[in-house]
mmCIF file of C-alpha atoms in Angstrom:
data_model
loop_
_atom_site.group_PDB
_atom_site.id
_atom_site.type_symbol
_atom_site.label_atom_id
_atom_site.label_comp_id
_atom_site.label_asym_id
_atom_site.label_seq_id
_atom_site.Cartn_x
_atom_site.Cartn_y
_atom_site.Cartn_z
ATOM 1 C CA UNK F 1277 55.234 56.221 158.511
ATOM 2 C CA UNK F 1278 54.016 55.582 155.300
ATOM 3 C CA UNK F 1279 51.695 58.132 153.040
ATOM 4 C CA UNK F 1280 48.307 57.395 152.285
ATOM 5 C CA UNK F 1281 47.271 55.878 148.952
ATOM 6 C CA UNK F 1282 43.762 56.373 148.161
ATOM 7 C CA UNK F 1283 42.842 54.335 145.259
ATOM 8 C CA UNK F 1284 39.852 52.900 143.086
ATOM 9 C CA UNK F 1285 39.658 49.553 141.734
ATOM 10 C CA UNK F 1286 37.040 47.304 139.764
ATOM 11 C CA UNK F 1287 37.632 43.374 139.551
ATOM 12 C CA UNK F 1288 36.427 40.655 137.510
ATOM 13 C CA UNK F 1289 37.062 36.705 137.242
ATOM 14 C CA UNK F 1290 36.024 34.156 135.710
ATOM 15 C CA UNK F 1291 36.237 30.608 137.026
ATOM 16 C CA UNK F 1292 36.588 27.469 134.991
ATOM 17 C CA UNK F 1293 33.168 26.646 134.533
ATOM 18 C CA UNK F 1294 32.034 30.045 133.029
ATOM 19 C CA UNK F 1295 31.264 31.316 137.049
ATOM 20 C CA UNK F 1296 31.908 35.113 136.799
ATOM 21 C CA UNK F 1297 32.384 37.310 140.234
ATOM 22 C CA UNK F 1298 32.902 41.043 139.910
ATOM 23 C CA UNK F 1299 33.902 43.439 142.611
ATOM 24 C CA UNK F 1300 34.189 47.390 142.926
ATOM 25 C CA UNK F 1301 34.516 50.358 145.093
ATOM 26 C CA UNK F 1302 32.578 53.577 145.023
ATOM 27 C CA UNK F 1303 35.099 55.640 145.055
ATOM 28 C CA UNK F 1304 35.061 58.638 142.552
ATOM 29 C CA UNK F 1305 38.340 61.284 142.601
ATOM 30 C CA UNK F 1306 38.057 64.506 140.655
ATOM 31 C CA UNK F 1307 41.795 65.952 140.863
ATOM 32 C CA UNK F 1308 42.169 66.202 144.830
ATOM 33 C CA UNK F 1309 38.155 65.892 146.072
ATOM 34 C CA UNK F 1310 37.145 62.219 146.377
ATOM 35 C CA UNK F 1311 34.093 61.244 147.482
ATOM 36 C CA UNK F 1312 32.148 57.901 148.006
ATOM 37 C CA UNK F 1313 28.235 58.519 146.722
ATOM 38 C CA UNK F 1314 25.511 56.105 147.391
ATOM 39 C CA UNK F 1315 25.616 54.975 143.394
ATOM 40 C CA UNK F 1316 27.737 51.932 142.703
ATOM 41 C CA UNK F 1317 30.356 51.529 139.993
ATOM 42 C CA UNK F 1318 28.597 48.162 138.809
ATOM 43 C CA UNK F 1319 25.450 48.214 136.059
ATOM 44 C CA UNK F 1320 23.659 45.174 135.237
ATOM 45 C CA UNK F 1321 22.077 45.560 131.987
ATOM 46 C CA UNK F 1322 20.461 43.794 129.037
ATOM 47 C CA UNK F 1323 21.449 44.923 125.928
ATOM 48 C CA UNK F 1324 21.311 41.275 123.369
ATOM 49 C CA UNK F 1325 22.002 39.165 126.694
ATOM 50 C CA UNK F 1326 22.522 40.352 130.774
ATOM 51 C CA UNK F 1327 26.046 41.625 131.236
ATOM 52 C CA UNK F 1328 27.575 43.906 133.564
ATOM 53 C CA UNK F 1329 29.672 47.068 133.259
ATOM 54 C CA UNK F 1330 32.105 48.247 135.903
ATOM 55 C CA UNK F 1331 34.182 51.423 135.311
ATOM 56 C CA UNK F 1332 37.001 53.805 136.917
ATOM 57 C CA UNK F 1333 38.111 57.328 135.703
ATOM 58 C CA UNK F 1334 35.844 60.370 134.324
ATOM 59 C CA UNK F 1335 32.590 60.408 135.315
ATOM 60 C CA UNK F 1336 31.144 62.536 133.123
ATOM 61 C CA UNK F 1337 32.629 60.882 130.030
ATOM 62 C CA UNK F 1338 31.258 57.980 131.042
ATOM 63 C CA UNK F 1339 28.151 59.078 131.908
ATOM 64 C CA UNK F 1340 27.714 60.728 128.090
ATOM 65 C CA UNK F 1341 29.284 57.243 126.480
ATOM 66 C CA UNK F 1342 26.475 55.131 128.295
ATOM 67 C CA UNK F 1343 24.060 56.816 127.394
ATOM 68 C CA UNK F 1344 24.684 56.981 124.189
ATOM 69 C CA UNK F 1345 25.378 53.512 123.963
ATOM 70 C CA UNK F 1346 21.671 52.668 125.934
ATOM 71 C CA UNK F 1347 20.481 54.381 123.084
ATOM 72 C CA UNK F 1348 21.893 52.907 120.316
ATOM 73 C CA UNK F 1349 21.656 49.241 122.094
ATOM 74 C CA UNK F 1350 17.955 49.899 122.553
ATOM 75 C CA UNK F 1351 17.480 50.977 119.370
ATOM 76 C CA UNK F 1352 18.612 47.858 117.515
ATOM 77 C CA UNK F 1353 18.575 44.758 120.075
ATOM 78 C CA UNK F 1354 18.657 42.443 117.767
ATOM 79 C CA UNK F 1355 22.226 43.617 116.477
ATOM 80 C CA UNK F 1356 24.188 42.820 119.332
ATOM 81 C CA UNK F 1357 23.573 39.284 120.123
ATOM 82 C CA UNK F 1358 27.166 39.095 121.801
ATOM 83 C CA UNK F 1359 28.965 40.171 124.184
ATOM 84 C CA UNK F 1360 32.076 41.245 121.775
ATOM 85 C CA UNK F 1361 29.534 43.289 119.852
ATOM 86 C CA UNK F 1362 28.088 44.929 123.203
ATOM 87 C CA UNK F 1363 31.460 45.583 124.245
ATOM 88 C CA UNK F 1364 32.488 47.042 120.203
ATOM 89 C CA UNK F 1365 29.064 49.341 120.389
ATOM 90 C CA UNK F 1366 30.433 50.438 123.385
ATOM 91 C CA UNK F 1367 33.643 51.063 121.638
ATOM 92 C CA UNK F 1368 31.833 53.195 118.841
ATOM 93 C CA UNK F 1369 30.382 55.191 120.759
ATOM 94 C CA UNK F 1370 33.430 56.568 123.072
ATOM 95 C CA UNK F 1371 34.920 56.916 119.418
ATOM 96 C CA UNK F 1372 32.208 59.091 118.496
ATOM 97 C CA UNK F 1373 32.702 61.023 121.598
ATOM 98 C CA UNK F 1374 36.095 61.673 121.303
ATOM 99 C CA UNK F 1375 35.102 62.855 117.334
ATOM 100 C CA UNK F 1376 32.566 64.951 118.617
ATOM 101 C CA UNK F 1377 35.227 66.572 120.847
ATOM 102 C CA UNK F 1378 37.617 66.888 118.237
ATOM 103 C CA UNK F 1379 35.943 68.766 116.031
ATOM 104 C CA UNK F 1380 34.598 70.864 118.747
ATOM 105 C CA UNK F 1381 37.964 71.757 119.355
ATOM 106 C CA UNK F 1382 39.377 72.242 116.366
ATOM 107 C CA UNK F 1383 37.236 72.623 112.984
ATOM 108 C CA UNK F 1384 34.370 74.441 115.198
ATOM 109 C CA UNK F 1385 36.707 77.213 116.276
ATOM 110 C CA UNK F 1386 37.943 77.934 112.626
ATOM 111 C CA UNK F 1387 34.080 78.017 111.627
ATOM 112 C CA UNK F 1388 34.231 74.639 109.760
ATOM 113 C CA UNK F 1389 32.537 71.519 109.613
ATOM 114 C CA UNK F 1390 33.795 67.831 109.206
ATOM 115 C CA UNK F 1391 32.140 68.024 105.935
ATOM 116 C CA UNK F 1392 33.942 71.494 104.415
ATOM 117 C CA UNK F 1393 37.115 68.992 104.522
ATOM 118 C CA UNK F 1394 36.075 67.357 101.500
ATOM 119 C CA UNK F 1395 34.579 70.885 99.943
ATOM 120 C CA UNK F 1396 36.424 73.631 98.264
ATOM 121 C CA UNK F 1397 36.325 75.613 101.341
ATOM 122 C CA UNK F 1398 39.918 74.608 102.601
ATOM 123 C CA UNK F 1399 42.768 73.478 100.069
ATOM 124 C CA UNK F 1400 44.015 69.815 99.825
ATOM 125 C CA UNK F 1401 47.091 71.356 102.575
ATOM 126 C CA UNK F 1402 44.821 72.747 104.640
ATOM 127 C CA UNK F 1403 42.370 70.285 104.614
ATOM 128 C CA UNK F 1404 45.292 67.374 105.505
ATOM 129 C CA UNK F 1405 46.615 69.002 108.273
ATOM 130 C CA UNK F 1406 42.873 69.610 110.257
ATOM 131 C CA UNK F 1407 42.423 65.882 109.772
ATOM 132 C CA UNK F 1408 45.369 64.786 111.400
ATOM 133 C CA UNK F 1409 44.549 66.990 114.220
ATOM 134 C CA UNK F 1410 41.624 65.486 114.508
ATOM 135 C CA UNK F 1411 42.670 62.245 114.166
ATOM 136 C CA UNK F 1412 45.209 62.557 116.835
ATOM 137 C CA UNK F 1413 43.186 64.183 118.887
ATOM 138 C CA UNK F 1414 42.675 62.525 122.542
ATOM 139 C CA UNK F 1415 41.166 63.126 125.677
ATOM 140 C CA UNK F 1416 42.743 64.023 128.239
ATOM 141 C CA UNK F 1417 44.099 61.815 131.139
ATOM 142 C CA UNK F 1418 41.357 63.082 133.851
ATOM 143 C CA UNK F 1419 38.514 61.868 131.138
ATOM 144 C CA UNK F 1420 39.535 58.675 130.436
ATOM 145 C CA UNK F 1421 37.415 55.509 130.933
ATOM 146 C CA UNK F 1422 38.631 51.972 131.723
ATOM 147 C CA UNK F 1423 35.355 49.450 132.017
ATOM 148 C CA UNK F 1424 35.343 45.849 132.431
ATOM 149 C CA UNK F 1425 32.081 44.410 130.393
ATOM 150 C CA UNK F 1426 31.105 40.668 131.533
ATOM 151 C CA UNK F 1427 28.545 38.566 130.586
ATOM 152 C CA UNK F 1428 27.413 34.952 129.234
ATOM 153 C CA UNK F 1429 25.957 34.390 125.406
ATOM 154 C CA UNK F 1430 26.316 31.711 123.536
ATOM 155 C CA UNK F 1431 29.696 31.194 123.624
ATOM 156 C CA UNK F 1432 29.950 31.367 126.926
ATOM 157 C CA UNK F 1433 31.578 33.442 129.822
ATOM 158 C CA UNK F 1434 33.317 36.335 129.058
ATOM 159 C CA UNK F 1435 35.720 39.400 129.991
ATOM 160 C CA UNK F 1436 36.375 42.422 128.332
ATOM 161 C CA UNK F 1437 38.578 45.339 128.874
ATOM 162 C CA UNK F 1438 38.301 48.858 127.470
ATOM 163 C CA UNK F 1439 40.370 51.764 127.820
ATOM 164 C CA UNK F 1440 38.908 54.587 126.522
ATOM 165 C CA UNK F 1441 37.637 52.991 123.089
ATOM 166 C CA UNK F 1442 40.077 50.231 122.864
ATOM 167 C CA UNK F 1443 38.323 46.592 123.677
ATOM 168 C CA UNK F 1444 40.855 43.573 124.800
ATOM 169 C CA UNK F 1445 39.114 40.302 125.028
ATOM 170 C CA UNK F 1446 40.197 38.802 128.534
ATOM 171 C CA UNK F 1447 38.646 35.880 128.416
ATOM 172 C CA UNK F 1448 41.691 33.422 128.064
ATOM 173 C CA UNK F 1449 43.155 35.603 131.200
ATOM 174 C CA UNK F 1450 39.939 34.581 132.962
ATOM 175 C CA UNK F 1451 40.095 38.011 134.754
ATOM 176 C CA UNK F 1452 40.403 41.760 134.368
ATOM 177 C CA UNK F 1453 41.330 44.891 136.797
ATOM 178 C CA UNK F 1454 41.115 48.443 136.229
ATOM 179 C CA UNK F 1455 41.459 51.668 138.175
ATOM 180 C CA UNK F 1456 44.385 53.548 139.969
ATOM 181 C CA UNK F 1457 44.457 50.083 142.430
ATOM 182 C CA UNK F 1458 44.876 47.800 139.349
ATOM 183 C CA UNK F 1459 48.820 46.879 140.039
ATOM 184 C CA UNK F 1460 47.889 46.387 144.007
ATOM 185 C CA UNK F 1461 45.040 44.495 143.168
ATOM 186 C CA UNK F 1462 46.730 42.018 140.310
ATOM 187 C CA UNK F 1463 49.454 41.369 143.371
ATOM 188 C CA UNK F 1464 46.611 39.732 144.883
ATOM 189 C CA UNK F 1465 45.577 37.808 142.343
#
């Protein structure tokens, strides 16, 4: 008798004529609870031209990166006229996060700012080692995001990847997976 494997997966491919079908569960685990609410894991938006957003892993992460990202997108339209820069805004943004975080965690503790790096409150030593702390600093493995960002522009179809705030281009691929199903679901394809 074999164990259970409860898993959450997001799919997207993209056929030879620019044809793009995406797929997803609603499933949502927080350490041992999981839970299947009413709200999808698929957003249709318009941020330059219509694409779509699916994601897996922390919620509340990516929760705080979209909407940051709606904000920004909003802000300046006419700036992402792509789907490589929606997908790179998106990127900024969970890298701004993570900063945020970072110095949260470290320089706010110690009474600092980002900005007493470069004073003559900290030495040169001092003032090294806090910035590779913070530059090293990650979240950890229950927050991380993987999304799958699709969409037409002028250049046609395409698929992206992120983990976290790293973008991969899957376009010559013509298909992307993500989630704790990914490996049974790329068996499939």
């Amino acid at each position: 008798l074999q164990a259970r494997r409860d898993v959450t997966v997001c799919v997207a491919t993209m056929a030879n004529n620019g044809l793009i079908a995406c797929a997803a569960d609603r499933m949502l685990t927080r350490g041992v609870t999981e839970t299947e609410p009413d709200s999808a894991k698929i957003y249709n938006m318009t941020v330059g031209y219509p694409l779509t957003v699916m994601w897996a892993g922390g919620a509340p992460v990516f929760g705080e990166v979209l909407q940051a990202y709606m904000e920004r997108a909003k802000a300046t339209p006419d700036k992402y006229q792509s789907i490589s820069a929606a997908v790179h805004l998106y990127c900024d943004c969970f890298a701004a996060l993570v900063g945020q975080r970072a110095e949260r965690a470290i320089l706010t503790r110690l009474g600092l700012s980002r900005l007493d790096l470069v004073s003559n409150k900290v030495t040169d030593r001092r003032a090294e080692a806090l910035v590779d702390a913070i530059t090293s600093f990650d979240l950890g493995e229950e927050e991380s995001v993987e999304t799958i960002f699709v969409g037409h522009d002028t250049g046609g179809g395409h698929v992206w990847r992120t983990y976290n705030a790293d973008p991969a281009c899957q376009d010559v691929e013509g298909f992307a997976v993500i989630g704790t199903g990914a490996d049974l679901a790329l068996a499939q394809l």
